[in-house]
Coordinates of C-alpha atoms (C1' of nucleotides) in Angstrom, one line a residue:
Chain A
M185 CA 0.0 0.0 0.0
R186 CA 1.6 3.2 -1.1
Y187 CA 0.4 6.6 -0.1
L188 CA 2.9 9.4 -0.7
C189 CA 3.3 9.7 -4.4
G190 CA 6.4 8.6 -6.2
P191 CA 7.3 7.6 -9.7
Q192 CA 4.3 5.9 -11.2
P193 CA 4.1 3.5 -14.0
G194 CA 3.6 6.5 -16.1
D195 CA 6.9 7.9 -15.1
L196 CA 8.3 10.6 -17.4
S197 CA 11.3 8.5 -17.9
G198 CA 9.1 6.6 -20.3
L199 CA 9.5 9.5 -22.7
D200 CA 11.9 9.2 -25.6
V201 CA 15.4 10.2 -24.8
D202 CA 15.4 13.0 -27.3
E203 CA 12.0 14.2 -26.2
L204 CA 13.3 14.4 -22.7
A205 CA 16.3 16.3 -23.9
A206 CA 14.1 18.7 -25.8
L207 CA 12.0 19.2 -22.7
N208 CA 15.0 19.9 -20.6
A209 CA 16.2 22.4 -23.1
I210 CA 13.1 24.7 -22.7
G211 CA 13.4 24.7 -18.9
R212 CA 15.8 26.4 -16.6
Q213 CA 17.4 24.8 -13.6
R214 CA 17.1 26.2 -10.1
A215 CA 18.7 25.1 -6.9
L216 CA 16.8 25.2 -3.6
A217 CA 18.0 25.1 0.0
P218 CA 16.0 23.3 2.7
G219 CA 13.1 25.5 3.7
E220 CA 13.2 27.5 0.5
S221 CA 9.9 27.8 -1.3
L222 CA 9.0 27.8 -5.0
I223 CA 6.7 30.7 -5.5
W224 CA 4.5 30.7 -8.5
E225 CA 5.2 34.1 -9.7
A226 CA 3.3 36.0 -12.4
E227 CA 0.5 34.5 -14.4
D228 CA 2.5 33.3 -17.4
S229 CA 5.7 32.7 -15.5
V230 CA 6.8 29.5 -13.9
L231 CA 3.9 27.1 -13.7
V232 CA 5.4 23.6 -13.9
A233 CA 8.5 22.1 -12.6
N234 CA 10.2 18.7 -12.7
V235 CA 12.2 17.6 -9.7
I236 CA 15.8 16.6 -10.5
D237 CA 17.1 16.0 -7.1
G238 CA 16.0 16.3 -3.5
V239 CA 12.7 16.1 -1.7
L240 CA 10.0 18.8 -1.6
K241 CA 6.7 19.1 0.2
L242 CA 3.4 20.4 -1.0
S243 CA 1.5 22.0 1.8
S244 CA -1.9 23.6 2.5
N245 CA -2.4 26.0 5.4
T246 CA -5.4 27.4 7.3
E247 CA -5.5 31.1 7.9
D248 CA -4.5 30.7 11.5
G249 CA -1.3 28.9 10.6
R250 CA -2.1 25.2 10.9
E251 CA -0.4 23.2 8.2
Q252 CA -1.1 20.0 6.4
I253 CA 1.5 18.5 4.1
V254 CA -0.6 17.2 1.2
G255 CA 2.1 15.6 -0.8
V256 CA 5.8 14.8 -0.9
V257 CA 7.7 14.8 -4.2
Y258 CA 10.9 13.0 -5.1
P259 CA 13.2 13.2 -8.1
A260 CA 11.4 12.7 -11.4
D261 CA 8.1 13.9 -10.0
F262 CA 6.2 16.7 -11.6
I263 CA 4.8 19.7 -9.7
G264 CA 2.6 22.6 -10.6
R265 CA -0.6 23.2 -12.6
P266 CA 0.2 22.7 -16.3
F267 CA -3.0 24.3 -17.3
G268 CA -5.6 26.7 -15.9
G269 CA -6.0 28.0 -12.5
A270 CA -3.8 29.5 -9.8
N271 CA -1.5 27.2 -8.0
S272 CA -3.1 26.0 -4.9
H273 CA -0.4 24.7 -2.6
G274 CA 2.9 25.8 -1.3
V275 CA 6.0 24.0 -2.6
T276 CA 8.9 24.0 -0.2
A277 CA 12.2 22.1 -0.3
L278 CA 12.9 19.8 2.5
T279 CA 16.4 19.0 1.5
D280 CA 18.8 20.6 -0.9
A281 CA 17.0 20.3 -4.2
R282 CA 17.3 21.0 -7.8
V283 CA 14.3 21.5 -10.0
C284 CA 13.8 22.2 -13.7
L285 CA 11.3 25.1 -14.2
F286 CA 9.1 25.7 -17.3
N287 CA 7.0 28.6 -18.0
R288 CA 3.4 28.1 -19.1
R289 CA 3.8 29.2 -22.7
D290 CA 6.7 27.0 -23.4
F291 CA 5.3 24.0 -21.6
T292 CA 1.9 24.3 -23.3
A293 CA 3.5 24.5 -26.7
F294 CA 5.7 21.5 -26.0
A295 CA 2.7 19.5 -24.7
A296 CA 0.8 20.3 -27.9
A297 CA 3.7 19.1 -30.0
H298 CA 4.2 15.9 -28.0
P299 CA 0.9 14.1 -27.2
Q300 CA 3.0 11.4 -25.7
L301 CA 3.9 13.8 -22.9
E302 CA 0.3 14.6 -22.1
H303 CA -0.5 10.9 -22.0
K304 CA 2.3 10.2 -19.6
L305 CA 1.3 13.2 -17.5
L306 CA -2.3 11.9 -17.4
E307 CA -1.2 8.5 -16.2
R308 CA 1.0 10.0 -13.6
T309 CA -1.7 12.3 -12.4
L310 CA -4.2 9.5 -12.1
G311 CA -1.7 7.6 -10.1
E312 CA -1.1 10.5 -7.8
L313 CA -4.8 11.0 -7.3
D314 CA -5.1 7.4 -6.2
C315 CA -2.2 7.8 -3.7
T316 CA -3.7 10.9 -2.3
R317 CA -7.0 9.3 -1.8
R318 CA -5.5 6.4 0.0
W319 CA -3.8 8.9 2.2
M320 CA -7.2 10.3 3.1
L321 CA -8.1 7.1 4.8
L322 CA -5.1 7.5 7.1
L323 CA -5.9 11.1 7.9
G324 CA -9.5 10.5 8.5
R325 CA -9.7 7.2 10.2
K326 CA -6.4 6.0 11.6
S327 CA -5.1 6.3 15.2
A328 CA -1.7 7.9 15.9
S329 CA 0.1 4.6 16.2
E330 CA -1.4 3.4 12.9
K331 CA -0.4 6.6 11.3
I332 CA 3.2 6.4 12.4
A333 CA 3.5 2.7 11.4
S334 CA 2.0 3.4 8.0
F335 CA 4.2 6.4 7.5
L336 CA 7.4 4.5 8.3
L337 CA 6.5 1.6 6.0
E338 CA 5.6 4.0 3.2
T339 CA 8.7 6.1 3.6
R340 CA 10.9 3.0 3.6
D341 CA 9.3 1.8 0.4
R342 CA 9.5 5.2 -1.1
L343 CA 13.2 5.7 -0.3
N344 CA 14.1 2.2 -1.4
A345 CA 12.3 2.7 -4.7
P346 CA 14.4 0.9 -7.3
K347 CA 16.6 3.4 -9.0
G348 CA 18.2 0.9 -11.3
C349 CA 17.0 -2.7 -11.3
E350 CA 18.5 -3.9 -8.0
F351 CA 16.2 -6.4 -6.4
R352 CA 16.3 -6.8 -2.7
F353 CA 16.0 -10.4 -1.7
E354 CA 17.2 -9.9 1.9
D355 CA 15.1 -7.5 3.9
G356 CA 16.6 -7.6 7.4
P357 CA 16.9 -4.5 9.5
E358 CA 16.8 -1.5 7.2
T359 CA 17.8 2.0 8.1
I360 CA 15.9 4.8 6.6
E361 CA 17.2 8.4 6.5
L362 CA 14.2 10.6 7.0
P363 CA 14.1 13.8 5.0
F364 CA 11.6 15.1 7.6
S365 CA 11.8 16.8 10.9
R366 CA 9.4 15.7 13.7
Q367 CA 7.3 18.7 12.9
Q368 CA 7.1 17.8 9.3
I369 CA 6.1 14.2 10.1
A370 CA 3.4 15.7 12.3
D371 CA 2.2 17.9 9.4
I372 CA 2.1 14.9 7.1
L373 CA 0.1 12.7 9.5
G374 CA -2.2 15.3 11.0
L375 CA -0.7 14.9 14.5
T376 CA 1.2 17.1 16.9
I377 CA 5.0 17.0 17.2
E378 CA 4.7 15.6 20.8
T379 CA 2.5 12.7 19.7
V380 CA 4.9 11.8 16.9
S381 CA 7.8 11.9 19.4
R382 CA 5.9 9.7 21.9
Q383 CA 5.0 7.2 19.3
F384 CA 8.6 6.9 18.1
T385 CA 9.9 6.2 21.6
R386 CA 7.1 3.7 22.2
L387 CA 8.2 1.9 19.0
K388 CA 11.8 2.0 20.2
D389 CA 10.9 0.7 23.7
A390 CA 8.9 -2.1 22.1
G391 CA 12.0 -3.1 20.1
I392 CA 10.2 -2.6 16.8
V393 CA 12.5 0.2 15.6
D394 CA 15.8 1.7 16.6
L395 CA 16.6 5.4 16.5
P396 CA 20.3 5.9 15.9
S397 CA 19.8 9.6 15.4
R398 CA 17.0 12.1 15.0
R399 CA 16.8 11.6 11.3
E400 CA 17.4 7.8 11.2
V401 CA 15.0 5.0 11.8
R402 CA 16.1 1.4 11.7
I403 CA 13.2 -1.0 11.3
L404 CA 13.9 -4.1 13.4
D405 CA 10.5 -5.8 13.2
S406 CA 8.7 -4.9 10.0
A407 CA 6.1 -7.5 10.6
A408 CA 5.1 -5.8 13.8
L409 CA 5.0 -2.5 12.1
E410 CA 2.8 -3.9 9.4
A411 CA 0.5 -5.3 12.1
E412 CA 0.3 -1.8 13.6
A413 CA -0.4 0.0 10.3
G414 CA -4.0 -1.1 10.3
Chain B
M182 CA -12.7 27.1 -1.5
R183 CA -14.0 23.9 -3.0
Y184 CA -13.1 20.4 -1.8
L185 CA -15.4 17.7 -3.0
C186 CA -14.8 17.4 -6.7
G187 CA -17.2 18.6 -9.2
P188 CA -17.2 19.7 -12.8
Q189 CA -13.9 21.3 -13.4
P190 CA -12.9 23.9 -16.1
G191 CA -11.9 20.8 -18.0
D192 CA -15.3 19.5 -18.0
L193 CA -16.0 16.9 -20.7
S194 CA -18.8 19.0 -21.9
G195 CA -16.1 21.0 -23.5
L196 CA -15.8 18.2 -26.0
D197 CA -17.3 18.6 -29.5
V198 CA -20.9 17.5 -29.6
D199 CA -20.2 14.8 -32.2
E200 CA -17.3 13.6 -30.1
L201 CA -19.5 13.3 -27.1
A202 CA -22.1 11.4 -29.2
A203 CA -19.4 9.0 -30.5
L204 CA -18.2 8.4 -26.9
N205 CA -21.6 7.7 -25.7
A206 CA -22.1 5.3 -28.6
I207 CA -19.3 3.0 -27.4
G208 CA -20.5 2.9 -23.8
R209 CA -23.5 1.1 -22.3
Q210 CA -25.7 2.6 -19.8
R211 CA -26.4 1.2 -16.4
A212 CA -28.8 2.2 -13.6
L213 CA -27.9 1.9 -9.9
A214 CA -30.0 2.0 -6.9
P215 CA -28.9 3.7 -3.7
G216 CA -26.3 1.5 -2.0
E217 CA -25.5 -0.4 -5.1
S218 CA -21.8 -0.7 -6.0
L219 CA -20.0 -0.6 -9.3
I220 CA -17.7 -3.5 -9.2
W221 CA -14.8 -3.4 -11.6
E222 CA -15.1 -6.8 -13.1
A223 CA -12.5 -8.6 -15.2
E224 CA -9.3 -7.1 -16.4
D225 CA -10.5 -5.8 -19.7
S226 CA -14.1 -5.3 -18.8
V227 CA -15.5 -2.1 -17.4
L228 CA -12.8 0.3 -16.4
V229 CA -14.2 3.8 -16.9
A230 CA -17.6 5.3 -16.4
N231 CA -19.2 8.7 -16.8
V232 CA -21.9 9.8 -14.4
I233 CA -25.1 10.7 -16.2
D234 CA -27.3 11.2 -13.2
G235 CA -27.2 10.8 -9.5
V236 CA -24.5 11.0 -6.8
L237 CA -21.9 8.3 -6.0
K238 CA -19.2 7.9 -3.4
L239 CA -15.7 6.7 -3.7
S240 CA -14.6 5.0 -0.6
S241 CA -11.6 3.4 1.0
N242 CA -11.8 1.0 3.9
T243 CA -9.5 -0.5 6.5
E244 CA -9.5 -4.2 7.1
D245 CA -11.5 -3.8 10.3
G246 CA -14.3 -2.0 8.6
R247 CA -13.6 1.7 9.1
E248 CA -14.5 3.7 6.1
Q249 CA -13.4 7.0 4.6
I250 CA -15.2 8.5 1.7
V251 CA -12.4 9.8 -0.5
G252 CA -14.6 11.5 -3.2
V253 CA -18.1 12.3 -4.2
V254 CA -19.0 12.3 -7.8
Y255 CA -21.9 14.1 -9.5
P256 CA -23.3 14.1 -13.0
A257 CA -20.7 14.7 -15.8
D258 CA -17.9 13.4 -13.6
F259 CA -15.6 10.6 -14.7
I260 CA -14.7 7.6 -12.5
G261 CA -12.3 4.8 -12.9
R262 CA -8.8 4.2 -14.0
P263 CA -8.6 4.7 -17.7
F264 CA -5.1 3.2 -17.9
G265 CA -3.0 0.7 -15.9
G266 CA -3.5 -0.6 -12.4
A267 CA -6.3 -2.2 -10.6
N268 CA -9.1 0.1 -9.3
S269 CA -8.4 1.2 -5.8
H270 CA -11.6 2.4 -4.4
G271 CA -15.1 1.3 -4.0
V272 CA -17.7 3.1 -6.0
T273 CA -21.2 3.1 -4.6
A274 CA -24.4 5.0 -5.6
L275 CA -25.8 7.2 -2.9
T276 CA -28.9 8.1 -4.8
D277 CA -30.6 6.5 -7.8
A278 CA -28.0 6.9 -10.5
R279 CA -27.3 6.2 -14.1
V280 CA -23.8 5.8 -15.4
C281 CA -22.3 5.2 -18.8
L282 CA -19.7 2.4 -18.8
F283 CA -16.8 1.8 -21.1
N284 CA -14.6 -1.1 -21.3
R285 CA -10.9 -0.5 -21.4
R286 CA -10.3 -1.6 -25.0
D287 CA -12.9 0.7 -26.4
F288 CA -12.0 3.6 -24.2
T289 CA -8.3 3.4 -25.0
A290 CA -8.9 3.2 -28.7
F291 CA -11.2 6.2 -28.5
A292 CA -8.7 8.2 -26.4
A293 CA -6.0 7.5 -29.0
A294 CA -8.2 8.8 -31.7
H295 CA -9.3 11.9 -29.9
P296 CA -6.3 13.6 -28.2
Q297 CA -8.8 16.3 -27.2
L298 CA -10.4 13.8 -24.8
E299 CA -7.1 13.0 -23.2
H300 CA -6.4 16.7 -22.7
K301 CA -9.7 17.3 -21.1
L302 CA -9.3 14.3 -18.9
L303 CA -5.9 15.6 -17.8
E304 CA -7.2 19.0 -16.9
R305 CA -10.1 17.4 -15.1
T306 CA -7.8 15.0 -13.2
L307 CA -5.5 17.8 -12.2
G308 CA -8.4 19.7 -10.9
E309 CA -9.6 16.7 -8.9
L310 CA -6.2 16.3 -7.4
D311 CA -6.2 19.9 -6.2
C312 CA -9.6 19.4 -4.6
T313 CA -8.6 16.2 -3.0
R314 CA -5.5 17.8 -1.5
R315 CA -7.4 20.7 -0.1
W316 CA -9.7 18.1 1.5
M317 CA -6.7 16.7 3.3
L318 CA -6.2 19.9 5.2
L319 CA -9.7 19.5 6.5
L320 CA -9.2 15.8 7.5
G321 CA -5.8 16.4 9.1
R322 CA -6.1 19.7 10.8
K323 CA -9.7 20.9 11.3
S324 CA -11.9 20.5 14.3
A325 CA -15.4 18.9 14.2
S326 CA -17.2 22.3 14.0
E327 CA -14.9 23.5 11.2
K328 CA -15.4 20.3 9.3
I329 CA -19.1 20.5 9.5
A330 CA -19.2 24.1 8.4
S331 CA -16.8 23.5 5.5
F332 CA -18.9 20.5 4.5
L333 CA -22.1 22.4 4.4
L334 CA -20.7 25.3 2.4
E335 CA -19.0 22.9 0.0
T336 CA -22.2 20.9 -0.5
R337 CA -24.3 23.9 -1.0
D338 CA -21.9 25.2 -3.7
R339 CA -21.7 21.8 -5.3
L340 CA -25.4 21.3 -5.5
N341 CA -26.0 24.8 -6.7
A342 CA -23.4 24.4 -9.4
P343 CA -24.7 26.3 -12.5
K344 CA -26.4 23.8 -14.8
G345 CA -27.3 26.4 -17.3
C346 CA -26.2 30.0 -16.9
E347 CA -28.5 31.1 -14.2
F348 CA -26.8 33.6 -12.0
R349 CA -27.9 33.9 -8.4
F350 CA -27.9 37.5 -7.2
E351 CA -29.9 37.0 -4.2
D352 CA -28.5 34.5 -1.7
G353 CA -30.9 34.5 1.2
P354 CA -31.7 31.3 3.1
E355 CA -30.9 28.4 0.9
T356 CA -32.2 24.9 1.5
I357 CA -29.9 22.1 0.4
E358 CA -31.1 18.5 0.0
L359 CA -28.3 16.3 1.3
P360 CA -27.7 13.2 -0.7
F361 CA -25.9 11.8 2.4
S362 CA -27.0 10.0 5.5
R363 CA -25.4 11.1 8.8
Q364 CA -23.1 8.1 8.7
Q365 CA -22.0 9.1 5.2
I366 CA -21.3 12.6 6.3
A367 CA -19.2 11.2 9.2
D368 CA -17.3 9.1 6.7
I369 CA -16.6 12.1 4.5
L370 CA -15.4 14.2 7.4
G371 CA -13.6 11.6 9.4
L372 CA -15.9 11.9 12.4
T373 CA -18.4 9.7 14.2
I374 CA -22.1 9.8 13.5
E375 CA -22.8 11.1 17.0
T376 CA -20.4 14.1 16.6
V377 CA -22.0 15.0 13.3
S378 CA -25.4 14.9 14.9
R379 CA -24.3 17.0 17.8
Q380 CA -22.7 19.6 15.6
F381 CA -25.9 19.8 13.5
T382 CA -28.1 20.5 16.5
R383 CA -25.6 23.0 17.8
L384 CA -25.8 24.9 14.6
K385 CA -29.6 24.7 14.7
D386 CA -29.7 26.0 18.3
A387 CA -27.3 28.8 17.4
G388 CA -29.8 29.8 14.6
I389 CA -27.2 29.3 11.9
V390 CA -29.1 26.6 10.1
D391 CA -32.5 25.1 10.2
L392 CA -33.2 21.4 9.8
P393 CA -36.6 20.8 8.3
S394 CA -36.0 17.1 7.8
R395 CA -33.2 14.6 8.1
R396 CA -32.0 15.2 4.6
E397 CA -32.5 19.0 4.4
V398 CA -30.4 21.8 5.7
R399 CA -31.5 25.4 5.4
I400 CA -28.6 27.8 5.8
L401 CA -29.8 30.9 7.7
D402 CA -26.5 32.6 8.4
S403 CA -24.0 31.7 5.8
A404 CA -21.6 34.4 7.1
A405 CA -21.5 32.6 10.5
L406 CA -20.9 29.3 8.7
E407 CA -18.0 30.8 6.8
A408 CA -16.5 32.1 10.0
E409 CA -16.7 28.7 11.5
A410 CA -15.2 26.9 8.5
G411 CA -11.7 28.0 9.5
Chain C
dC198 C1' 31.8 25.9 25.5
dG199 C1' 27.6 28.5 24.6
dT200 C1' 23.8 29.3 22.0
dG201 C1' 19.6 28.2 19.7
dA202 C1' 16.8 25.0 17.2
dC203 C1' 14.9 20.7 17.7
dT204 C1' 13.3 16.8 20.5
dT205 C1' 11.8 14.4 24.4
dT206 C1' 9.2 13.9 28.5
dG207 C1' 5.6 14.9 32.0
dA208 C1' 1.1 16.3 33.8
dG209 C1' -3.4 17.9 33.1
dC210 C1' -7.1 18.8 30.1
dC211 C1' -10.5 18.7 26.6
dA212 C1' -12.7 17.4 22.2
dT213 C1' -14.2 13.6 20.4
dT214 C1' -15.3 8.9 20.8
dT215 C1' -17.6 5.1 23.0
dC216 C1' -21.3 3.0 25.0
dA217 C1' -26.1 3.0 25.9
dA218 C1' -30.7 4.5 25.8
dC219 C1' -34.3 6.8 23.7
dA220 C1' -37.0 9.2 19.8
dC221 C1' -38.6 9.6 15.3
dG222 C1' -40.5 8.2 10.8
dC223 C1' -42.3 4.9 8.0
dG224 C1' -44.0 0.8 6.0
dT225 C1' -46.2 -3.6 7.0
dG226 C1' -49.6 -6.3 8.7
dG227 C1' -53.0 -7.3 12.1
Chain D
dC265 C1' -56.6 2.8 12.0
dC266 C1' -53.4 1.5 15.3
dA267 C1' -49.5 -1.6 16.8
dC268 C1' -45.3 -3.1 15.8
dG269 C1' -40.6 -3.3 14.2
dC270 C1' -36.7 -1.6 12.0
dG271 C1' -33.5 1.7 10.3
dT272 C1' -31.9 6.1 11.2
dG273 C1' -31.0 9.9 14.1
dT274 C1' -30.6 12.2 18.6
dT275 C1' -29.2 12.7 23.3
dG276 C1' -26.7 11.7 27.6
dA277 C1' -22.8 10.2 30.5
dA278 C1' -18.4 8.3 30.9
dA279 C1' -13.9 7.1 29.0
dT280 C1' -9.9 8.3 26.4
dG281 C1' -6.6 9.5 22.9
dG282 C1' -4.4 13.1 21.5
dC283 C1' -3.6 18.0 22.5
dT284 C1' -1.8 21.8 25.3
dC285 C1' 1.3 23.8 28.2
dA286 C1' 5.6 23.6 30.5
dA287 C1' 10.2 22.1 31.4
dA288 C1' 14.3 19.6 30.7
dG289 C1' 17.4 17.2 27.4
dT290 C1' 20.2 16.8 22.9
dC291 C1' 22.5 18.0 19.2
dA292 C1' 24.9 20.9 15.6
dC293 C1' 27.5 24.7 14.9
dG294 C1' 30.0 28.9 15.7

DNA sequence: CGTGACTTTGAGCCATTTCAACACGCGTGG
DNA sequence: CCACGCGTGTTGAAATGGCTCAAAGTCACG
């Protein structure tokens, strides 16, 4: 069960090599430091971007400052609204990141010339919609412990996503390096930072995970985690 | 602010009339009674459907029976996974409904022949993704009273969606006819049925709404509702 | 080392859930 | 026409999971 959205079957890497090169040619690259936001400037300025490297969050906020992270994007993911309306979510780098920006005019023209791209984008977007909807079950109906367990499993799978074709026959204790602070985990799961912290120490005390450092989690008993995930 | 997803700018009604007719020709119509589910049968059987009439829910469930409604679809909305993977959510009629079903083979062929359709579908899907993400803020971060207020405003807007081009200059007390039971409202908002009920009577006691019957809500003070929506 | 940001831990509280009883509306059948 | 039963909704009282507030602990970095 995957929630946070990663490379889908309709990954853009499925594009022709020369198409990809052409696409990159019309974009300009930009580096982001952790905490830095991509602001969608003027109307016909930057509207779409492709993540080259790093991890970014999409977030939604209430007027009084509460935040909900509504998506986490990894390399090869697309962000932005290719067509139509104003952009609706903040986009902020969680790690050092590089993105490739396109302005609307160029991107629209490119899409028109390459129906293949639109098709891939559609497949990708449908996949993300599915992921996002699954995540709603977690937000609306799961307890704190279920949320944490689901989150850890999800993040492990996401970070282990096959980059090449390495298969992983052995899955003993795996250490995952979280690109998130406790506060960000709380904002992903709809919890408070204290609850996240308490759940982590509970899992550690139960021998289900080990916490070598603030940003590392070593899963010792993934069966137990899966049982907790609900 | 709109959450539940309705006709987007990329509404399929933007298709040519003859294209729409051709699309309808390759589908078969099916009627559903309230509570009846659309099951996605064999691999290359029904995979996509277009809502003609009625209201349906998309829902996600935990193994132990908790449910979260992850989307509500109205006439002219599309449901299903046009390409790739297994369908991930249950689809159940909330009212009497009619849908137009397509099997994958036909639909894929049609899409290939009509790039316009894919484009519209992409716009539509991007819009739904935005709506769904906004809904996550509600699920993860809002209190029961904020959820209820948001829900009522959202449902009012959705049910009042312009069918023709009638503008509504006067917006005095409006009665909305909910296509949802209390339990379904709870499953949309990630609450219990009791909490939903209590919030409704609180709003009634405060003079913000009137409740002529179980399925009707008359909004008396929409400003107050908006203030509560967070 | 010292400073500041982040994290953990504790204690009390409160919103929502849980559990349980009751009310309403409506169709069926006596 | 009324009695009955059943699904649905409401109301109450008690329990509780997660939140809030507060303080102490860690770590990275100058």
